[in-house]
């Protein structure tokens, strides 16, 4: 079940986000709980960061932001992750299926996202939903703990409206 994040989710979101298998592919380098407010607070304030519960436990999250004006039919999907201990069990599939159904319902015609070029699991996941590689942002991503710069792949999905 999807719901908007609340301040009470801070610790659980931190623990999923900062797991070594997850943080490698999100937007910030590892940081302790005491510093995580600088990540969590903007997500909370955005009003469009959702957690996904399975049996009342938060097991995943994502942010989905609708653009404005002439791009109001477009939504950007980001900070998409599933708790490491339940990965590979279909949680991400359920979370994305639900998200896309809601976006279609809201009149969204196009969904876009960025994925790191060295994240084959997520690339396979997005392509499985029909997202297409539309372009590459070269050297757009840098992990403090690794020497190289990573390309960000731009993916998009067109949603058929009824
Ligand atoms: C990418 C991620 C969200 C997938 O979550 P998940 O719960 O493991 O995915 P699911 O079990 O729902 O699997 C859905 C699909 O993902 C792909 N997938 C899952 N595990 C995979 C693996 N080990 N290798 C390749 N593809 C895989 C498959 O296409 C799978 O479809 P299938 O079940 O028909 O084979 C998860 O691994 C994750 O949170 N990774 C860390 C954060 C991250 O990379 N986020 C994306 C940032 S752009």
Coordinates of N, CA, C and O and ligand atoms in Angstrom, one line a residue:
X1 N 0.8 -1.2 0.0 CA 0.0 0.0 0.0 C 0.9 1.3 0.0 O 1.8 1.3 0.7
X2 N 0.5 2.2 -0.9 CA 1.3 3.4 -1.0 C 0.7 4.5 -0.1 O -0.5 4.6 0.1
X3 N 1.5 5.3 0.6 CA 1.1 6.4 1.3 C 2.2 7.5 1.3 O 3.4 7.2 1.1
X4 N 1.8 8.8 1.6 CA 2.8 9.8 1.7 C 3.7 9.6 2.9 O 3.3 9.0 3.9
X5 N 5.0 9.9 2.8 CA 5.9 9.7 3.9 C 5.5 10.7 5.0 O 4.9 11.7 4.8
X6 N 5.8 10.3 6.3 CA 5.6 11.1 7.4 C 6.9 11.2 8.2 O 7.8 10.4 8.0
X7 N 7.0 12.2 9.1 CA 8.2 12.3 9.9 C 8.6 11.0 10.6 O 9.7 10.7 10.9
X8 N 7.5 10.2 11.0 CA 7.8 9.0 11.7 C 8.5 8.0 10.9 O 9.0 7.0 11.5
X9 N 8.6 8.2 9.6 CA 9.2 7.2 8.7 C 10.7 7.5 8.6 O 11.5 6.8 7.9
X10 N 11.2 8.5 9.3 CA 12.6 9.0 9.1 C 13.6 7.8 9.2 O 14.5 7.6 8.4
X11 N 13.5 7.1 10.3 CA 14.5 6.0 10.6 C 14.5 4.9 9.6 O 15.5 4.4 9.1
X12 N 13.3 4.5 9.2 CA 13.1 3.4 8.3 C 13.6 3.8 6.9 O 14.3 3.1 6.2
X13 N 13.3 5.0 6.5 CA 13.7 5.5 5.2 C 15.2 5.7 5.2 O 15.9 5.3 4.2
X14 N 15.8 6.1 6.3 CA 17.3 6.2 6.4 C 17.9 4.8 6.2 O 18.9 4.7 5.5
X15 N 17.3 3.9 6.9 CA 17.9 2.5 6.9 C 17.9 1.9 5.6 O 18.9 1.2 5.2
X16 N 16.8 2.1 4.8 CA 16.7 1.5 3.5 C 17.7 2.3 2.6 O 18.5 1.7 1.8
X17 N 17.6 3.6 2.6 CA 18.4 4.5 1.7 C 19.9 4.2 1.9 O 20.6 4.1 0.9
X18 N 20.3 4.1 3.2 CA 21.7 4.0 3.4 C 22.3 2.6 3.4 O 23.5 2.4 3.6
X19 N 21.5 1.6 3.1 CA 22.0 0.3 3.0 C 23.0 0.3 1.8 O 22.7 0.9 0.7
X20 N 24.1 -0.5 1.9 CA 25.1 -0.5 0.9 C 24.6 -0.8 -0.5 O 25.1 -0.4 -1.5
X21 N 23.6 -1.7 -0.5 CA 23.1 -2.2 -1.8 C 22.1 -1.2 -2.5 O 21.8 -1.3 -3.6
X22 N 21.7 -0.2 -1.7 CA 20.8 0.8 -2.2 C 21.5 2.1 -2.4 O 21.4 2.7 -3.5
X23 N 22.2 2.6 -1.4 CA 22.8 4.0 -1.5 C 23.7 4.2 -2.7 O 23.9 5.3 -3.2
X24 N 24.3 3.1 -3.2 CA 25.2 3.2 -4.3 C 24.5 3.7 -5.5 O 25.2 4.3 -6.4
X25 N 23.2 3.6 -5.6 CA 22.4 4.0 -6.8 C 21.5 5.2 -6.6 O 20.7 5.5 -7.5
X26 N 21.5 5.8 -5.4 CA 20.6 7.0 -5.2 C 21.5 8.2 -5.2 O 22.6 8.2 -5.6
X27 N 20.9 9.3 -4.8 CA 21.5 10.6 -5.1 C 22.5 11.2 -4.2 O 23.2 12.2 -4.5
X28 N 22.6 10.6 -3.0 CA 23.6 11.1 -2.0 C 24.5 10.0 -1.5 O 24.2 8.8 -1.5
X29 N 25.7 10.4 -1.1 CA 26.7 9.5 -0.6 C 26.3 9.1 0.8 O 25.5 9.7 1.5
X30 N 26.8 7.9 1.3 CA 26.4 7.5 2.6 C 26.6 8.5 3.7 O 27.6 9.3 3.6
X31 N 25.7 8.6 4.7 CA 25.8 9.5 5.8 C 25.1 8.9 7.0 O 24.2 8.1 6.8
X32 N 25.5 9.3 8.2 CA 24.9 8.8 9.4 C 23.5 9.4 9.6 O 23.1 10.4 9.0
X33 N 22.7 8.7 10.4 CA 21.4 9.2 10.7 C 21.3 10.6 11.1 O 20.4 11.3 10.7
X34 N 22.3 11.1 11.9 CA 22.2 12.5 12.3 C 22.3 13.5 11.2 O 21.9 14.7 11.3
X35 N 22.8 13.1 10.1 CA 23.0 14.0 8.9 C 21.9 13.8 7.9 O 21.8 14.6 6.9
X36 N 21.0 12.8 8.1 CA 20.1 12.4 7.0 C 19.0 13.4 6.8 O 18.3 13.4 5.8
X37 N 18.8 14.3 7.7 CA 17.7 15.3 7.6 C 17.9 16.1 6.3 O 16.9 16.5 5.6
X38 N 19.1 16.3 5.9 CA 19.3 17.1 4.6 C 18.9 16.4 3.4 O 18.6 17.0 2.3
X39 N 18.7 15.1 3.5 CA 18.1 14.3 2.4 C 16.6 14.1 2.6 O 15.8 14.4 1.7
X40 N 16.2 13.8 3.9 CA 14.8 13.4 4.2 C 13.9 14.7 4.1 O 12.8 14.6 3.5
X41 N 14.4 15.8 4.7 CA 13.5 17.0 4.8 C 13.0 17.5 3.4 O 11.8 17.7 3.2
X42 N 13.9 17.6 2.4 CA 13.4 18.0 1.1 C 12.4 17.0 0.5 O 11.5 17.4 -0.2
X43 N 12.7 15.7 0.7 CA 11.7 14.7 0.2 C 10.4 14.9 0.8 O 9.3 14.9 0.2
X44 N 10.4 15.0 2.2 CA 9.1 15.2 2.9 C 8.4 16.5 2.4 O 7.2 16.5 2.1
X45 N 9.2 17.6 2.3 CA 8.6 18.9 2.0 C 8.1 18.9 0.6 O 7.2 19.7 0.2
X46 N 8.6 18.0 -0.3 CA 8.1 18.0 -1.7 C 6.6 17.7 -1.8 O 6.0 18.0 -2.8
X47 N 6.1 16.9 -0.8 CA 4.7 16.5 -0.9 C 4.5 15.4 -1.9 O 3.3 15.1 -2.2
X48 N 5.5 14.8 -2.4 CA 5.3 13.8 -3.5 C 6.3 12.7 -3.3 O 6.7 12.0 -4.3
X49 N 6.7 12.4 -2.1 CA 7.6 11.3 -1.7 C 6.8 10.3 -1.0 O 6.2 10.6 0.0
X50 N 6.7 9.1 -1.6 CA 5.8 8.0 -1.1 C 6.6 6.9 -0.5 O 7.6 6.5 -1.1
X51 N 6.0 6.3 0.5 CA 6.6 5.0 1.0 C 5.6 3.9 0.6 O 4.4 4.2 0.4
X52 N 6.1 2.7 0.5 CA 5.2 1.6 0.1 C 5.3 0.5 1.1 O 6.4 0.0 1.5
X53 N 4.2 0.2 1.7 CA 4.1 -0.8 2.8 C 3.7 -2.1 2.3 O 2.8 -2.3 1.5
X54 N 4.3 -3.2 2.9 CA 3.9 -4.5 2.7 C 3.6 -5.1 4.1 O 4.6 -5.1 5.0
X55 N 2.4 -5.5 4.4 CA 2.0 -6.0 5.7 C 2.4 -5.0 6.8 O 3.1 -5.3 7.8
X56 N 2.1 -3.7 6.5 CA 2.3 -2.6 7.4 C 3.7 -2.1 7.6 O 4.0 -1.2 8.4
X57 N 4.7 -2.8 7.0 CA 6.1 -2.4 7.1 C 6.5 -1.7 5.9 O 6.3 -2.2 4.8
X58 N 7.2 -0.5 6.0 CA 7.7 0.2 4.9 C 8.8 -0.7 4.2 O 9.8 -1.0 4.9
X59 N 8.6 -1.0 2.9 CA 9.6 -1.8 2.2 C 10.1 -1.2 1.0 O 11.0 -1.8 0.3
X60 N 9.7 0.0 0.7 CA 10.2 0.7 -0.5 C 9.7 2.2 -0.5 O 8.9 2.6 0.3
X61 N 10.2 2.9 -1.5 CA 9.8 4.3 -1.6 C 10.2 4.9 -3.0 O 11.0 4.3 -3.7
X62 N 9.5 6.0 -3.3 CA 9.9 6.7 -4.5 C 9.3 8.1 -4.4 O 8.4 8.4 -3.7
X63 N 9.9 9.0 -5.3 CA 9.3 10.3 -5.4 C 8.8 10.5 -6.8 O 9.5 10.0 -7.8
X64 N 7.7 11.1 -7.0 CA 7.2 11.3 -8.3 C 6.7 12.8 -8.4 O 5.8 13.2 -7.7
X65 N 7.3 13.5 -9.3 CA 7.0 15.0 -9.4 C 6.4 15.3 -10.7 O 7.1 15.0 -11.8
X66 N 5.3 15.9 -10.7 CA 4.6 16.3 -12.0 C 5.2 17.7 -12.4 O 5.4 18.6 -11.6
X67 N 5.6 17.8 -13.7 CA 6.1 19.1 -14.2 C 4.9 20.1 -14.3 O 3.8 19.7 -14.0
X68 N 5.3 21.3 -14.6 CA 4.3 22.4 -14.7 C 4.1 22.9 -16.1 O 4.9 22.6 -17.0
X69 N 3.1 23.7 -16.3 CA 2.8 24.4 -17.5 C 2.7 23.4 -18.7 O 1.9 22.5 -18.6
X70 N 3.4 23.6 -19.8 CA 3.2 22.8 -21.0 C 3.8 21.4 -20.8 O 3.6 20.6 -21.7
X71 N 4.4 21.2 -19.7 CA 4.9 19.8 -19.4 C 4.1 19.2 -18.3 O 4.6 18.2 -17.7
X72 N 3.0 19.7 -18.1 CA 2.2 19.2 -16.9 C 1.7 17.8 -17.2 O 1.2 17.1 -16.3
X73 N 1.8 17.3 -18.4 CA 1.5 15.9 -18.7 C 2.6 14.9 -18.4 O 2.6 13.7 -18.7
X74 N 3.8 15.5 -17.9 CA 5.0 14.7 -17.6 C 5.3 14.6 -16.1 O 5.1 15.5 -15.4
X75 N 5.7 13.4 -15.7 CA 6.1 13.2 -14.3 C 7.5 12.6 -14.3 O 7.9 11.8 -15.1
X76 N 8.3 13.1 -13.3 CA 9.6 12.6 -13.1 C 9.6 11.7 -11.9 O 9.1 12.0 -10.8
X77 N 10.2 10.5 -12.1 CA 10.2 9.5 -11.1 C 11.6 9.3 -10.6 O 12.6 9.2 -11.4
X78 N 11.8 9.4 -9.2 CA 13.2 9.3 -8.7 C 13.2 8.7 -7.3 O 12.2 8.4 -6.7
X79 N 14.4 8.6 -6.8 CA 14.6 8.0 -5.4 C 13.8 6.7 -5.3 O 13.1 6.6 -4.3
X80 N 13.9 5.9 -6.2 CA 13.1 4.6 -6.3 C 13.9 3.5 -5.7 O 15.0 3.2 -6.2
X81 N 13.5 2.9 -4.6 CA 14.3 1.8 -4.0 C 13.4 0.9 -3.2 O 12.3 1.3 -2.7
X82 N 13.9 -0.4 -3.0 CA 13.2 -1.4 -2.2 C 14.2 -1.9 -1.2 O 15.4 -1.9 -1.4
X83 N 13.7 -2.2 0.0 CA 14.5 -2.7 1.1 C 15.3 -3.9 0.7 O 14.8 -4.8 0.0
X84 N 16.6 -4.0 1.0 CA 17.5 -5.0 0.4 C 17.0 -6.4 0.8 O 17.1 -7.3 0.0
X85 N 16.5 -6.6 2.0 CA 16.1 -8.0 2.4 C 14.8 -8.5 1.7 O 14.5 -9.7 1.8
X86 N 14.1 -7.6 1.0 CA 12.9 -8.1 0.2 C 13.1 -7.9 -1.3 O 12.1 -8.0 -2.0
X87 N 14.3 -7.5 -1.7 CA 14.5 -7.3 -3.2 C 14.4 -8.7 -3.8 O 14.7 -9.7 -3.2
X88 N 14.0 -8.7 -5.1 CA 13.8 -9.9 -5.8 C 12.5 -10.6 -5.5 O 12.4 -11.8 -6.0
X89 N 11.6 -10.0 -4.8 CA 10.4 -10.7 -4.4 C 9.2 -10.0 -5.0 O 8.0 -10.3 -4.6
X90 N 9.4 -9.1 -6.0 CA 8.3 -8.5 -6.7 C 7.8 -7.2 -6.0 O 6.8 -6.7 -6.5
X91 N 8.4 -6.7 -5.0 CA 7.9 -5.5 -4.4 C 8.1 -4.3 -5.3 O 7.1 -3.5 -5.5
X92 N 9.2 -4.2 -6.0 CA 9.4 -3.1 -6.9 C 8.4 -3.2 -8.1 O 7.8 -2.2 -8.5
X93 N 8.1 -4.4 -8.5 CA 7.1 -4.6 -9.6 C 5.7 -4.1 -9.1 O 5.1 -3.3 -9.8
X94 N 5.3 -4.4 -7.9 CA 4.1 -4.0 -7.4 C 4.0 -2.5 -7.2 O 3.0 -1.8 -7.5
X95 N 5.1 -1.9 -6.7 CA 5.2 -0.5 -6.4 C 5.1 0.3 -7.8 O 4.4 1.3 -7.8
X96 N 5.8 -0.2 -8.8 CA 5.8 0.5 -10.1 C 4.4 0.4 -10.8 O 3.9 1.3 -11.3
X97 N 3.9 -0.8 -10.7 CA 2.6 -1.1 -11.3 C 1.5 -0.1 -10.7 O 0.7 0.5 -11.4
X98 N 1.6 0.0 -9.4 CA 0.6 0.9 -8.7 C 0.9 2.4 -9.1 O 0.0 3.1 -9.3
X99 N 2.2 2.7 -9.1 CA 2.5 4.1 -9.4 C 2.1 4.5 -10.8 O 1.5 5.6 -11.1
X100 N 2.3 3.6 -11.8 CA 1.9 3.9 -13.2 C 0.4 4.0 -13.3 O -0.1 4.8 -14.1
X101 N -0.3 3.1 -12.6 CA -1.8 3.2 -12.7 C -2.3 4.5 -12.1 O -3.2 5.1 -12.7
X102 N -1.7 5.0 -11.1 CA -2.1 6.3 -10.5 C -1.8 7.4 -11.4 O -2.5 8.4 -11.5
X103 N -0.6 7.3 -12.1 CA -0.2 8.4 -13.0 C -1.1 8.5 -14.2 O -1.5 9.5 -14.6
X104 N -1.5 7.3 -14.7 CA -2.4 7.3 -15.8 C -3.7 7.9 -15.4 O -4.3 8.7 -16.1
X105 N -4.2 7.5 -14.2 CA -5.4 8.0 -13.7 C -5.4 9.6 -13.6 O -6.4 10.2 -13.8
X106 N -4.2 10.1 -13.3 CA -4.0 11.5 -13.1 C -3.8 12.3 -14.4 O -3.6 13.5 -14.4
X107 N -3.8 11.5 -15.5 CA -3.7 12.1 -16.8 C -2.3 12.3 -17.3 O -2.0 13.0 -18.3
X108 N -1.3 11.7 -16.6 CA 0.1 11.8 -17.0 C 0.3 10.9 -18.3 O -0.2 9.8 -18.4
X109 N 1.0 11.6 -19.2 CA 1.1 10.9 -20.6 C 2.6 10.4 -20.7 O 2.8 9.5 -21.5
X110 N 3.5 11.0 -19.9 CA 4.9 10.6 -20.1 C 5.6 10.5 -18.7 O 5.4 11.4 -17.9
X111 N 6.3 9.5 -18.5 CA 7.1 9.3 -17.2 C 8.6 9.3 -17.6 O 9.0 8.6 -18.5
X112 N 9.4 10.1 -16.9 CA 10.8 10.1 -17.2 C 11.6 9.8 -15.9 O 11.2 10.1 -14.8
X113 N 12.8 9.3 -16.1 CA 13.7 9.0 -15.0 C 15.1 8.9 -15.4 O 15.4 8.9 -16.6
X114 N 16.0 8.9 -14.5 CA 17.5 8.8 -14.7 C 17.9 7.5 -14.0 O 17.5 7.2 -12.9
X115 N 18.8 6.7 -14.7 CA 19.4 5.5 -14.0 C 20.8 5.5 -14.4 O 21.2 5.8 -15.5
X116 N 21.6 5.1 -13.4 CA 23.1 5.1 -13.6 C 23.4 4.0 -14.6 O 22.9 2.9 -14.6
X117 N 24.4 4.2 -15.5 CA 24.8 3.3 -16.5 C 25.3 2.0 -15.9 O 25.3 1.0 -16.6
X118 N 25.8 2.0 -14.7 CA 26.3 0.8 -14.0 C 25.3 0.2 -13.1 O 25.7 -0.5 -12.1
X119 N 24.1 0.3 -13.4 CA 23.0 -0.3 -12.6 C 22.1 -1.2 -13.4 O 21.0 -0.9 -13.7
X120 N 22.7 -2.4 -13.9 CA 22.0 -3.2 -14.8 C 20.7 -3.8 -14.3 O 19.7 -4.0 -15.0
X121 N 20.6 -4.0 -13.0 CA 19.4 -4.5 -12.4 C 18.3 -3.6 -12.6 O 17.1 -3.9 -13.0
X122 N 18.5 -2.3 -12.2 CA 17.4 -1.3 -12.4 C 17.1 -1.0 -13.8 O 15.9 -0.9 -14.2
X123 N 18.1 -1.1 -14.7 CA 17.9 -0.9 -16.1 C 16.9 -2.0 -16.6 O 15.9 -1.7 -17.4
X124 N 17.2 -3.2 -16.3 CA 16.4 -4.4 -16.7 C 15.0 -4.2 -16.1 O 14.0 -4.5 -16.8
X125 N 14.9 -3.7 -14.9 CA 13.6 -3.5 -14.3 C 12.8 -2.4 -15.0 O 11.6 -2.7 -15.4
X126 N 13.4 -1.3 -15.3 CA 12.7 -0.2 -16.0 C 12.3 -0.7 -17.5 O 11.2 -0.4 -17.9
X127 N 13.2 -1.3 -18.1 CA 12.9 -1.7 -19.5 C 11.8 -2.8 -19.5 O 11.0 -2.8 -20.5
X128 N 11.7 -3.6 -18.4 CA 10.6 -4.5 -18.3 C 9.3 -3.9 -18.3 O 8.2 -4.5 -18.6
X129 N 9.2 -2.6 -17.9 CA 8.0 -1.8 -17.8 C 7.8 -1.0 -19.1 O 6.8 -0.3 -19.2
X130 N 8.7 -1.2 -20.1 CA 8.6 -0.5 -21.3 C 9.3 0.8 -21.4 O 9.1 1.5 -22.5
X131 N 10.0 1.2 -20.4 CA 10.8 2.5 -20.5 C 11.9 2.3 -21.6 O 12.5 1.2 -21.7
X132 N 12.1 3.4 -22.4 CA 13.1 3.4 -23.4 C 14.2 4.3 -23.1 O 14.0 5.4 -22.6
X133 N 15.4 3.9 -23.5 CA 16.6 4.7 -23.4 C 16.5 5.9 -24.4 O 16.5 5.6 -25.6
X134 N 16.5 7.1 -23.9 CA 16.3 8.3 -24.8 C 17.5 9.1 -24.9 O 17.5 10.0 -25.8
X135 N 18.5 8.9 -24.1 CA 19.7 9.8 -24.2 C 20.6 9.5 -23.0 O 20.3 8.7 -22.1
X136 N 21.7 10.1 -23.0 CA 22.8 9.9 -22.0 C 23.3 11.2 -21.5 O 23.7 12.1 -22.3
X137 N 23.3 11.4 -20.2 CA 24.0 12.5 -19.6 C 25.4 12.0 -19.2 O 25.6 11.3 -18.2
X138 N 26.4 12.4 -19.9 CA 27.7 11.9 -19.7 C 28.4 12.4 -18.4 O 28.3 13.6 -18.2
X139 N 29.0 11.5 -17.7 CA 29.7 11.9 -16.5 C 28.9 12.7 -15.5 O 29.4 13.6 -14.9
X140 N 27.6 12.4 -15.4 CA 26.7 13.2 -14.6 C 26.6 12.7 -13.1 O 25.9 13.4 -12.3
X141 N 27.3 11.7 -12.8 CA 27.1 11.0 -11.4 C 28.5 10.6 -10.9 O 29.3 10.1 -11.6
X142 N 28.7 11.0 -9.6 CA 30.0 10.7 -9.0 C 29.9 10.2 -7.6 O 29.3 11.0 -6.8
X143 N 30.4 9.1 -7.3 CA 30.4 8.6 -5.9 C 31.7 9.0 -5.3 O 32.8 8.8 -5.9
X144 N 31.6 9.5 -4.1 CA 32.8 10.0 -3.4 C 33.8 8.9 -3.2 O 35.0 9.1 -3.2
X145 N 33.3 7.7 -3.0 CA 34.2 6.6 -2.7 C 34.8 5.9 -3.9 O 35.6 5.0 -3.8
X146 N 34.4 6.4 -5.1 CA 34.9 5.7 -6.3 C 35.5 6.8 -7.3 O 35.1 7.9 -7.3
X147 N 36.5 6.4 -8.0 CA 37.3 7.4 -8.8 C 36.5 7.9 -10.0 O 36.6 9.1 -10.4
X148 N 35.8 7.1 -10.7 CA 35.3 7.5 -12.0 C 34.0 8.3 -12.0 O 33.3 8.3 -11.0
X149 N 33.7 8.9 -13.1 CA 32.4 9.6 -13.3 C 31.5 8.6 -14.1 O 32.0 8.0 -15.0
X150 N 30.2 8.6 -13.7 CA 29.3 7.6 -14.3 C 28.3 8.4 -15.1 O 27.9 9.5 -14.8
X151 N 27.9 7.7 -16.3 CA 26.9 8.3 -17.1 C 25.5 8.1 -16.5 O 25.3 7.0 -15.9
X152 N 24.6 9.1 -16.6 CA 23.2 8.9 -16.3 C 22.5 8.6 -17.6 O 22.5 9.4 -18.5
X153 N 21.7 7.5 -17.6 CA 20.9 7.2 -18.7 C 19.5 7.8 -18.6 O 18.9 7.6 -17.5
X154 N 19.0 8.5 -19.6 CA 17.7 9.1 -19.5 C 16.7 8.1 -20.1 O 16.8 7.7 -21.3
X155 N 15.7 7.7 -19.3 CA 14.7 6.8 -19.8 C 13.3 7.4 -19.8 O 13.0 8.3 -18.9
X156 N 12.5 7.1 -20.7 CA 11.1 7.6 -20.8 C 10.1 6.5 -21.1 O 10.4 5.6 -21.8
X157 N 8.9 6.8 -20.7 CA 7.8 5.8 -20.9 C 6.6 6.7 -21.3 O 6.2 7.6 -20.6
X158 N 6.0 6.4 -22.5 CA 4.7 7.0 -22.9 C 3.5 6.1 -22.4 O 3.5 4.9 -22.6
X159 N 2.6 6.8 -21.7 CA 1.5 6.1 -21.1 C 0.3 6.3 -22.1 O -0.1 7.4 -22.4
X160 N -0.3 5.2 -22.5 CA -1.6 5.3 -23.3 C -2.7 5.8 -22.4 O -2.9 5.2 -21.3
X161 N -3.4 6.8 -22.8 CA -4.6 7.2 -22.1 C -5.8 6.5 -22.6 O -5.9 6.3 -23.8
X162 N -6.8 6.2 -21.8 CA -8.0 5.5 -22.2 C -8.8 6.4 -23.2 O -8.7 7.6 -23.1
Ligands
LIG1 C1 16.0 -2.0 -8.8 C2 15.1 -2.5 -7.7 C3 14.2 -1.4 -7.3 C4 14.4 -3.7 -8.0 O1 13.6 -4.1 -6.9 P1 13.1 -5.7 -6.7 O2 12.1 -5.6 -5.6 O3 14.3 -6.5 -6.5 O4 12.4 -6.0 -8.1 P2 11.3 -7.1 -8.3 O5 11.6 -8.3 -7.5 O6 10.0 -6.5 -8.3 O7 11.6 -7.6 -9.8 C5 11.1 -6.9 -10.9 C6 11.9 -7.0 -12.1 O8 13.2 -6.4 -11.9 C7 14.2 -7.0 -12.6 N1 15.2 -7.7 -11.6 C8 14.9 -7.9 -10.3 N2 16.1 -8.5 -9.8 C9 17.0 -8.5 -10.8 C10 18.3 -9.0 -10.9 N3 19.0 -9.5 -9.8 N4 18.9 -8.9 -12.1 C11 18.3 -8.4 -13.1 N5 17.0 -8.0 -13.1 C12 16.4 -8.0 -12.0 C13 13.5 -8.1 -13.4 O9 13.2 -7.5 -14.6 C14 12.3 -8.4 -12.6 O10 11.3 -8.9 -13.3 P3 10.9 -10.4 -13.2 O11 10.5 -10.6 -11.8 O12 9.8 -10.6 -14.2 O13 12.1 -11.2 -13.5 C15 16.0 -2.8 -6.4 O14 16.9 -3.8 -6.8 C16 16.6 -1.7 -5.7 O15 16.0 -1.0 -4.8 N6 17.9 -1.4 -6.0 C17 18.7 -0.4 -5.3 C18 18.2 1.0 -5.6 C19 18.2 1.3 -7.1 O16 19.0 0.8 -7.9 N7 17.2 2.1 -7.5 C20 17.1 2.5 -8.9 C21 17.8 3.8 -9.0 S1 17.6 4.5 -10.6

